[in-house]
Amino acid sequence: MINIKDIRFQILSICALLIMIGLIFIYNTSAPQAIRLERHELYFFIKQFIHVIIGFIALMAAYKIPLNFYRKFVMPIFFVTLILLIVVFFMPGANGAKRWIYLPFVTFQPSEIAKFTVVLYLAHYLDKKNDKMWDFMTGFLPATLLVGILAALIIVEPDFGTTTLIVIVAFTMFIVGGARLTHIFGIVGIVIPILVAALLAGEYRKARLLNFLDPWQDQYGVGYQLIQSLASVGSGGLFGRGLGNSTQKLFFLPEAHTDFIYAIIAEETGLIGASIVFLIIVFLFRKNLQAAFIHEDKFKRLLVFGLSFLIFVQSFVHVFVVIGLLPTKGLTLPFVSYGGSALVVTMFFIGVILRSIDEAEVQ
C-alpha cells in the first residue's frame, strides 16, 4: 500500500538534497570563473541562490493551482508558448543561437516553457481523444503536427538538445497514452532523418557529432570539451580528488558549472559519489512515477508521468554526454547545474507533481 504523504515528503526531500548538492558544486566550479570576470567568488553562487528562491515561489504557485486549470486553458498556454518561441527570433543572439527573451529585469528561455507545454498538451489530447488514438488521421496525426511545430521552432534557434528531449518525451507519452505502435514508429521513421539532417546541416554541429565518435581527431577544437570531460571523470577514480580539489574546473573544462557539472562531481567525489548522485535522481524518478500512477484520471496520470519522465531523461542525457556516450547536447543537470530558467521551470514541475498528490488524496 502506497502512503501518499510519504511520497510527497520524499519528493521534496530529494529535490532539496539535489539543490544543495548543486549549490555546493556551483560555488566550487564557478568561483575561478567569477574571479576571472573580476566578480566576487560567490557571484554565480548568489545568483543561483536567487534562482532557488524564485524556483521555490514557482513551486508553491504550481502547488496551489488545481490540475483542471491546465486542462481548461491548455490551448491558450499552447499559443502563448508558440508566440514566445517566435519572439525569440527577434531577440539578440548569443554564440550563434537565439534562445533567450530579454526583458528589463529578467531573461528566460521559452524552450524551457515549451517542455511543460508539450507534456500538458499531450496529456490533455491523449485523454480527450482516448477513443480515437488508434485512428491515424483523426487521432494521432493532429497532435504530432502541433508538437512538431513547437519542436521545429526550437531546432531552428538552434537548440538540438531540447528538441531531441521533447521528441523523446512526446513519443513516450504517445506509447503510454495508448497510440498505435505502428503509427509511432512510422512517424519516428520520418522524424529521425529530419533530426539527423538538421544536425548535419550546421558545420559546427556536424563536427561535434563526428568528434563525439573520435574527439582526439580535433583535440584542441571541437573535441576539446569532451576530452576534458573524460579527463575529469577519469581522474576522479573510485573515491575522487576531494571536495574542492578539481583541476579541470580551472579553465580546462568549459561550462563546468552548467553543461558539465557532473564531470566535476565525478572528479571530486569519484565513481562512488557520482553514482550516488545518479541514484538519487533515479529514486526521484521512481517516486514521481508513483505519484503519476496513483491517479485514475488519465489526464492527471499522463501529465505527472510526462513531467517526471522529462526530468529523468534530461538527467540521463546530461550524464551520458559527460561520460562520452552521447554527443554534446547543451543540457543541464536538473536541480544541480547553474541556470535560472531551467531550475525555475523544473521546480514548477515538482509543484505540479505535489499538487497531483494532494488531489489524489481526495479522489
Tab-separated table of C-alpha atoms in Angstrom:
chain	number	residue	atom	x	y	z
A	1	MET	CA	0.000	0.000	0.000
A	2	ILE	CA	1.497	3.351	-1.072
A	3	ASN	CA	1.456	6.071	1.574
A	4	ILE	CA	0.718	9.239	-0.386
A	5	LYS	CA	2.009	11.553	2.325
A	6	ASP	CA	5.330	9.695	2.361
A	7	ILE	CA	5.699	10.200	-1.403
A	8	ARG	CA	5.191	13.952	-1.027
A	9	PHE	CA	7.814	14.202	1.721
A	10	GLN	CA	10.284	12.009	-0.171
A	11	ILE	CA	9.979	14.031	-3.389
A	12	LEU	CA	10.512	17.311	-1.537
A	13	SER	CA	13.460	15.889	0.399
A	14	ILE	CA	15.175	14.535	-2.715
A	15	CYS	CA	14.731	17.818	-4.590
A	16	ALA	CA	16.121	19.783	-1.628
A	17	LEU	CA	19.106	17.422	-1.466
A	18	LEU	CA	19.849	17.789	-5.180
A	19	ILE	CA	19.571	21.581	-4.949
A	20	MET	CA	22.020	21.622	-2.026
A	21	ILE	CA	24.440	19.430	-3.974
A	22	GLY	CA	24.045	21.818	-6.882
A	23	LEU	CA	24.777	24.906	-4.786
A	24	ILE	CA	27.920	23.296	-3.372
A	25	PHE	CA	29.283	22.385	-6.791
A	26	ILE	CA	28.187	25.629	-8.442
A	27	TYR	CA	30.232	27.584	-5.912
A	28	ASN	CA	33.031	25.064	-6.235
A	29	THR	CA	33.214	25.168	-10.036
A	30	SER	CA	32.260	28.776	-10.741
A	31	ALA	CA	34.474	30.638	-8.260
A	32	PRO	CA	37.532	30.663	-10.593
A	33	GLN	CA	35.342	31.847	-13.473
A	34	ALA	CA	33.833	34.610	-11.323
A	35	ILE	CA	37.282	35.814	-10.266
A	36	ARG	CA	38.451	35.841	-13.876
A	37	LEU	CA	35.440	38.019	-14.724
A	38	GLU	CA	36.505	40.356	-11.894
A	39	ARG	CA	33.476	39.427	-9.827
A	40	HIS	CA	33.259	38.188	-6.257
A	41	GLU	CA	33.929	34.453	-5.982
A	42	LEU	CA	30.342	33.991	-4.721
A	43	TYR	CA	28.870	35.723	-7.788
A	44	PHE	CA	27.394	32.643	-9.506
A	45	PHE	CA	26.510	31.021	-6.186
A	46	ILE	CA	24.474	34.060	-5.111
A	47	LYS	CA	22.724	34.240	-8.489
A	48	GLN	CA	21.837	30.561	-8.273
A	49	PHE	CA	20.603	31.001	-4.696
A	50	ILE	CA	18.277	33.719	-6.004
A	51	HIS	CA	17.154	31.289	-8.711
A	52	VAL	CA	16.379	28.754	-5.971
A	53	ILE	CA	14.203	31.297	-4.151
A	54	ILE	CA	12.346	32.150	-7.370
A	55	GLY	CA	12.051	28.437	-8.097
A	56	PHE	CA	10.538	27.826	-4.669
A	57	ILE	CA	7.973	30.550	-5.370
A	58	ALA	CA	7.199	28.846	-8.709
A	59	LEU	CA	6.868	25.504	-6.907
A	60	MET	CA	4.434	26.951	-4.369
A	61	ALA	CA	2.445	28.690	-7.108
A	62	ALA	CA	2.138	25.437	-9.055
A	63	TYR	CA	1.177	23.617	-5.864
A	64	LYS	CA	-1.764	25.985	-5.395
A	65	ILE	CA	-3.101	25.627	-8.945
A	66	PRO	CA	-5.679	22.831	-9.499
A	67	LEU	CA	-4.673	20.498	-12.324
A	68	ASN	CA	-8.018	21.105	-14.010
A	69	PHE	CA	-6.907	24.711	-14.543
A	70	TYR	CA	-4.298	23.443	-17.011
A	71	ARG	CA	-6.870	21.190	-18.644
A	72	LYS	CA	-9.168	24.190	-19.131
A	73	PHE	CA	-6.529	26.548	-20.512
A	74	VAL	CA	-4.314	24.116	-22.421
A	75	MET	CA	-4.755	25.779	-25.817
A	76	PRO	CA	-4.168	29.369	-24.595
A	77	ILE	CA	-0.994	28.097	-22.907
A	78	PHE	CA	-0.002	26.400	-26.160
A	79	PHE	CA	-0.459	29.551	-28.247
A	80	VAL	CA	1.345	31.776	-25.720
A	81	THR	CA	4.278	29.353	-25.882
A	82	LEU	CA	4.137	29.429	-29.675
A	83	ILE	CA	4.268	33.242	-29.671
A	84	LEU	CA	7.201	33.271	-27.231
A	85	LEU	CA	9.140	30.848	-29.440
A	86	ILE	CA	8.562	33.173	-32.409
A	87	VAL	CA	9.534	36.295	-30.426
A	88	VAL	CA	12.921	34.672	-29.722
A	89	PHE	CA	13.934	35.208	-33.351
A	90	PHE	CA	13.606	38.973	-32.917
A	91	MET	CA	15.913	38.970	-29.892
A	92	PRO	CA	19.707	39.412	-29.879
A	93	GLY	CA	21.616	36.188	-30.412
A	94	ALA	CA	24.458	34.691	-28.405
A	95	ASN	CA	27.089	32.253	-29.702
A	96	GLY	CA	25.233	31.876	-32.985
A	97	ALA	CA	21.894	30.972	-31.381
A	98	LYS	CA	18.706	32.826	-30.462
A	99	ARG	CA	17.263	31.139	-27.385
A	100	TRP	CA	16.583	33.936	-24.921
A	101	ILE	CA	13.954	36.623	-24.416
A	102	TYR	CA	15.460	39.692	-22.781
A	103	LEU	CA	13.243	41.819	-20.540
A	104	PRO	CA	14.324	44.760	-18.325
A	105	PHE	CA	14.707	42.703	-15.142
A	106	VAL	CA	14.721	39.119	-16.327
A	107	THR	CA	15.825	36.862	-19.173
A	108	PHE	CA	14.369	33.435	-19.878
A	109	GLN	CA	14.330	30.625	-22.426
A	110	PRO	CA	10.899	29.931	-23.974
A	111	SER	CA	12.129	26.438	-24.873
A	112	GLU	CA	12.026	25.610	-21.138
A	113	ILE	CA	8.367	26.632	-21.057
A	114	ALA	CA	7.785	24.589	-24.225
A	115	LYS	CA	8.789	21.425	-22.347
A	116	PHE	CA	5.853	21.899	-19.995
A	117	THR	CA	3.523	22.922	-22.808
A	118	VAL	CA	4.235	19.788	-24.850
A	119	VAL	CA	3.635	17.495	-21.870
A	120	LEU	CA	0.463	19.380	-20.902
A	121	TYR	CA	-0.931	19.399	-24.430
A	122	LEU	CA	-0.295	15.683	-24.975
A	123	ALA	CA	-1.759	14.733	-21.588
A	124	HIS	CA	-4.916	16.672	-22.464
A	125	TYR	CA	-5.095	15.404	-26.039
A	126	LEU	CA	-4.468	11.734	-25.212
A	127	ASP	CA	-7.178	11.894	-22.558
A	128	LYS	CA	-9.688	13.761	-24.724
A	129	LYS	CA	-9.092	11.646	-27.842
A	130	ASN	CA	-8.735	8.375	-25.957
A	131	ASP	CA	-11.183	6.502	-28.200
A	132	LYS	CA	-9.682	7.907	-31.428
A	133	MET	CA	-5.963	7.387	-30.835
A	134	TRP	CA	-5.918	4.255	-32.953
A	135	ASP	CA	-7.004	6.294	-35.968
A	136	PHE	CA	-4.057	7.973	-37.677
A	137	MET	CA	-5.801	10.913	-39.353
A	138	THR	CA	-8.236	11.949	-36.618
A	139	GLY	CA	-6.267	10.805	-33.585
A	140	PHE	CA	-2.506	10.532	-33.885
A	141	LEU	CA	-1.603	12.972	-36.662
A	142	PRO	CA	-3.108	16.249	-35.322
A	143	ALA	CA	-1.208	16.015	-32.035
A	144	THR	CA	2.001	15.088	-33.825
A	145	LEU	CA	1.730	18.132	-36.083
A	146	LEU	CA	1.163	20.604	-33.244
A	147	VAL	CA	4.038	19.212	-31.185
A	148	GLY	CA	6.109	19.222	-34.369
A	149	ILE	CA	5.515	22.970	-34.819
A	150	LEU	CA	6.973	23.742	-31.380
A	151	ALA	CA	9.866	21.337	-31.927
A	152	ALA	CA	10.618	22.883	-35.332
A	153	LEU	CA	10.823	26.389	-33.860
A	154	ILE	CA	13.200	25.177	-31.154
A	155	ILE	CA	15.507	23.324	-33.535
A	156	VAL	CA	15.765	26.412	-35.752
A	157	GLU	CA	17.041	28.524	-32.794
A	158	PRO	CA	19.097	26.209	-32.916
A	159	ASP	CA	18.650	24.058	-29.806
A	160	PHE	CA	19.126	20.471	-30.873
A	161	GLY	CA	19.331	19.131	-27.306
A	162	THR	CA	15.958	20.459	-26.173
A	163	THR	CA	14.352	19.388	-29.454
A	164	THR	CA	15.618	15.832	-29.022
A	165	LEU	CA	14.407	15.793	-25.419
A	166	ILE	CA	10.918	16.963	-26.406
A	167	VAL	CA	10.684	14.388	-29.207
A	168	ILE	CA	11.705	11.528	-26.883
A	169	VAL	CA	9.218	12.574	-24.200
A	170	ALA	CA	6.423	13.105	-26.741
A	171	PHE	CA	6.760	9.672	-28.332
A	172	THR	CA	6.996	8.016	-24.913
A	173	MET	CA	3.774	9.744	-23.883
A	174	PHE	CA	2.129	8.510	-27.077
A	175	ILE	CA	3.130	4.953	-26.151
A	176	VAL	CA	1.905	5.254	-22.556
A	177	GLY	CA	-1.223	7.077	-23.748
A	178	GLY	CA	-2.330	4.219	-25.969
A	179	ALA	CA	-1.390	5.261	-29.507
A	180	ARG	CA	-0.710	2.503	-32.033
A	181	LEU	CA	2.933	1.467	-32.200
A	182	THR	CA	2.772	1.252	-35.993
A	183	HIS	CA	1.804	4.942	-36.141
A	184	ILE	CA	4.506	5.912	-33.659
A	185	PHE	CA	7.272	4.009	-35.420
A	186	GLY	CA	6.078	5.346	-38.761
A	187	ILE	CA	6.464	8.942	-37.569
A	188	VAL	CA	9.762	8.088	-35.866
A	189	GLY	CA	10.989	6.879	-39.246
A	190	ILE	CA	10.246	10.356	-40.605
A	191	VAL	CA	11.438	12.398	-37.607
A	192	ILE	CA	14.841	10.736	-37.165
A	193	PRO	CA	16.063	11.587	-40.699
A	194	ILE	CA	14.852	15.178	-40.170
A	195	LEU	CA	16.777	15.448	-36.894
A	196	VAL	CA	19.872	13.929	-38.474
A	197	ALA	CA	19.612	16.311	-41.437
A	198	ALA	CA	19.260	19.270	-39.059
A	199	LEU	CA	22.247	18.039	-37.097
A	200	LEU	CA	24.413	17.675	-40.176
A	201	ALA	CA	23.230	20.944	-41.759
A	202	GLY	CA	25.327	23.083	-39.434
A	203	GLU	CA	29.070	22.643	-39.802
A	204	TYR	CA	29.697	23.066	-36.075
A	205	ARG	CA	27.007	20.536	-35.061
A	206	LYS	CA	28.249	18.145	-37.735
A	207	ALA	CA	31.793	18.492	-36.420
A	208	ARG	CA	30.596	17.880	-32.851
A	209	LEU	CA	28.858	14.660	-33.925
A	210	LEU	CA	31.890	13.374	-35.814
A	211	ASN	CA	34.224	14.327	-32.983
A	212	PHE	CA	31.979	12.555	-30.498
A	213	LEU	CA	32.945	9.364	-32.299
A	214	ASP	CA	36.634	10.298	-32.117
A	215	PRO	CA	37.251	13.514	-30.149
A	216	TRP	CA	41.034	13.166	-30.481
A	217	GLN	CA	40.913	13.923	-34.201
A	218	ASP	CA	40.369	17.573	-33.204
A	219	GLN	CA	41.576	17.573	-29.624
A	220	TYR	CA	42.162	21.341	-29.466
A	221	GLY	CA	38.977	22.249	-31.327
A	222	VAL	CA	35.525	20.661	-31.301
A	223	GLY	CA	36.727	17.581	-29.420
A	224	TYR	CA	38.360	19.590	-26.632
A	225	GLN	CA	35.355	19.802	-24.300
A	226	LEU	CA	34.618	16.075	-24.415
A	227	ILE	CA	38.281	15.174	-23.877
A	228	GLN	CA	38.459	17.447	-20.837
A	229	SER	CA	35.218	15.962	-19.509
A	230	LEU	CA	36.576	12.430	-19.855
A	231	ALA	CA	39.818	13.522	-18.199
A	232	SER	CA	37.818	14.974	-15.331
A	233	VAL	CA	35.747	11.820	-14.836
A	234	GLY	CA	38.749	9.517	-15.213
A	235	SER	CA	40.979	11.418	-12.799
A	236	GLY	CA	38.375	11.074	-10.045
A	237	GLY	CA	38.931	7.349	-9.752
A	238	LEU	CA	36.867	5.482	-7.190
A	239	PHE	CA	36.865	7.985	-4.324
A	240	GLY	CA	37.657	11.290	-6.056
A	241	ARG	CA	40.229	14.015	-5.534
A	242	GLY	CA	38.275	15.504	-2.647
A	243	LEU	CA	35.750	18.322	-2.500
A	244	GLY	CA	37.221	21.498	-3.958
A	245	ASN	CA	40.274	19.774	-5.421
A	246	SER	CA	39.253	19.593	-9.075
A	247	THR	CA	41.883	20.773	-11.525
A	248	GLN	CA	39.621	20.642	-14.578
A	249	LYS	CA	37.455	23.479	-13.264
A	250	LEU	CA	40.498	25.772	-13.519
A	251	PHE	CA	39.575	26.818	-17.076
A	252	PHE	CA	40.342	23.428	-18.649
A	253	LEU	CA	36.729	22.201	-18.853
A	254	PRO	CA	34.375	24.751	-20.484
A	255	GLU	CA	30.875	25.106	-18.980
A	256	ALA	CA	31.987	23.255	-15.849
A	257	HIS	CA	29.186	24.758	-13.735
A	258	THR	CA	26.431	24.199	-16.315
A	259	ASP	CA	26.527	21.550	-19.050
A	260	PHE	CA	29.385	19.553	-17.494
A	261	ILE	CA	28.863	19.873	-13.757
A	262	TYR	CA	28.526	16.093	-13.415
A	263	ALA	CA	32.113	15.751	-14.644
A	264	ILE	CA	33.335	17.846	-11.698
A	265	ILE	CA	31.165	15.818	-9.315
A	266	ALA	CA	32.835	12.662	-10.653
A	267	GLU	CA	36.312	14.201	-10.404
A	268	GLU	CA	35.936	15.360	-6.816
A	269	THR	CA	33.786	12.569	-5.348
A	270	GLY	CA	34.833	9.708	-7.618
A	271	LEU	CA	32.778	6.902	-9.065
A	272	ILE	CA	31.119	6.348	-5.703
A	273	GLY	CA	29.967	9.953	-5.268
A	274	ALA	CA	28.873	10.341	-8.891
A	275	SER	CA	26.935	7.062	-8.705
A	276	ILE	CA	25.182	8.192	-5.526
A	277	VAL	CA	24.067	11.425	-7.220
A	278	PHE	CA	22.726	9.481	-10.201
A	279	LEU	CA	20.925	7.010	-7.915
A	280	ILE	CA	19.294	9.944	-6.099
A	281	ILE	CA	17.954	11.109	-9.468
A	282	VAL	CA	16.695	7.591	-10.252
A	283	PHE	CA	14.994	7.442	-6.844
A	284	LEU	CA	13.291	10.775	-7.553
A	285	PHE	CA	12.031	9.385	-10.871
A	286	ARG	CA	10.658	6.324	-9.083
A	287	LYS	CA	8.807	8.475	-6.552
A	288	ASN	CA	7.442	10.732	-9.276
A	289	LEU	CA	6.174	7.681	-11.162
A	290	GLN	CA	4.382	6.514	-8.029
A	291	ALA	CA	2.754	9.941	-7.875
A	292	ALA	CA	1.665	9.560	-11.507
A	293	PHE	CA	0.120	6.116	-11.318
A	294	ILE	CA	-1.979	6.680	-8.206
A	295	HIS	CA	-4.339	8.647	-10.466
A	296	GLU	CA	-7.340	7.098	-12.174
A	297	ASP	CA	-7.810	10.288	-14.215
A	298	LYS	CA	-5.842	9.737	-17.431
A	299	PHE	CA	-5.053	13.437	-17.901
A	300	LYS	CA	-3.505	13.761	-14.447
A	301	ARG	CA	-1.664	10.463	-14.785
A	302	LEU	CA	-0.132	11.420	-18.127
A	303	LEU	CA	0.699	14.969	-17.029
A	304	VAL	CA	2.664	13.781	-13.997
A	305	PHE	CA	4.254	10.933	-15.947
A	306	GLY	CA	5.382	13.275	-18.720
A	307	LEU	CA	6.947	15.787	-16.328
A	308	SER	CA	8.637	13.006	-14.359
A	309	PHE	CA	9.999	11.345	-17.475
A	310	LEU	CA	11.221	14.671	-18.850
A	311	ILE	CA	13.280	15.405	-15.715
A	312	PHE	CA	14.759	11.907	-15.775
A	313	VAL	CA	15.597	11.841	-19.486
A	314	GLN	CA	17.320	15.220	-19.259
A	315	SER	CA	19.370	13.941	-16.306
A	316	PHE	CA	20.191	10.744	-18.196
A	317	VAL	CA	21.315	12.644	-21.299
A	318	HIS	CA	23.450	15.054	-19.230
A	319	VAL	CA	25.277	12.194	-17.520
A	320	PHE	CA	25.787	10.238	-20.737
A	321	VAL	CA	27.147	13.323	-22.529
A	322	VAL	CA	29.647	13.860	-19.715
A	323	ILE	CA	30.953	10.289	-19.915
A	324	GLY	CA	31.115	10.361	-23.710
A	325	LEU	CA	28.238	8.023	-24.541
A	326	LEU	CA	26.170	10.723	-26.286
A	327	PRO	CA	27.136	13.758	-28.390
A	328	THR	CA	27.275	17.107	-26.605
A	329	LYS	CA	23.703	18.437	-26.269
A	330	GLY	CA	23.984	21.504	-24.058
A	331	LEU	CA	21.530	20.132	-21.477
A	332	THR	CA	21.916	20.956	-17.807
A	333	LEU	CA	21.589	18.504	-14.910
A	334	PRO	CA	18.180	19.246	-13.320
A	335	PHE	CA	18.358	20.862	-9.858
A	336	VAL	CA	22.166	20.711	-9.883
A	337	SER	CA	23.556	22.764	-12.790
A	338	TYR	CA	23.723	26.554	-12.787
A	339	GLY	CA	20.854	28.199	-14.656
A	340	GLY	CA	17.769	30.217	-13.818
A	341	SER	CA	15.165	29.249	-16.431
A	342	ALA	CA	15.890	25.531	-16.162
A	343	LEU	CA	15.784	25.451	-12.356
A	344	VAL	CA	12.640	27.573	-12.018
A	345	VAL	CA	10.753	25.529	-14.614
A	346	THR	CA	11.882	22.218	-13.095
A	347	MET	CA	10.761	23.331	-9.627
A	348	PHE	CA	7.450	24.358	-11.192
A	349	PHE	CA	7.180	20.771	-12.490
A	350	ILE	CA	7.676	19.491	-8.948
A	351	GLY	CA	4.947	21.834	-7.714
A	352	VAL	CA	2.557	20.339	-10.279
A	353	ILE	CA	3.504	16.819	-9.167
A	354	LEU	CA	2.978	17.701	-5.488
A	355	ARG	CA	-0.397	19.210	-6.351
A	356	SER	CA	-1.344	15.984	-8.100
A	357	ILE	CA	-0.550	14.045	-4.917
A	358	ASP	CA	-2.889	16.285	-2.910
A	359	GLU	CA	-5.651	15.786	-5.471
A	360	ALA	CA	-5.118	12.021	-5.362
A	361	GLU	CA	-5.789	12.087	-1.610
A	362	VAL	CA	-9.302	13.425	-2.176
A	363	GLN	CA	-10.263	11.122	-5.058
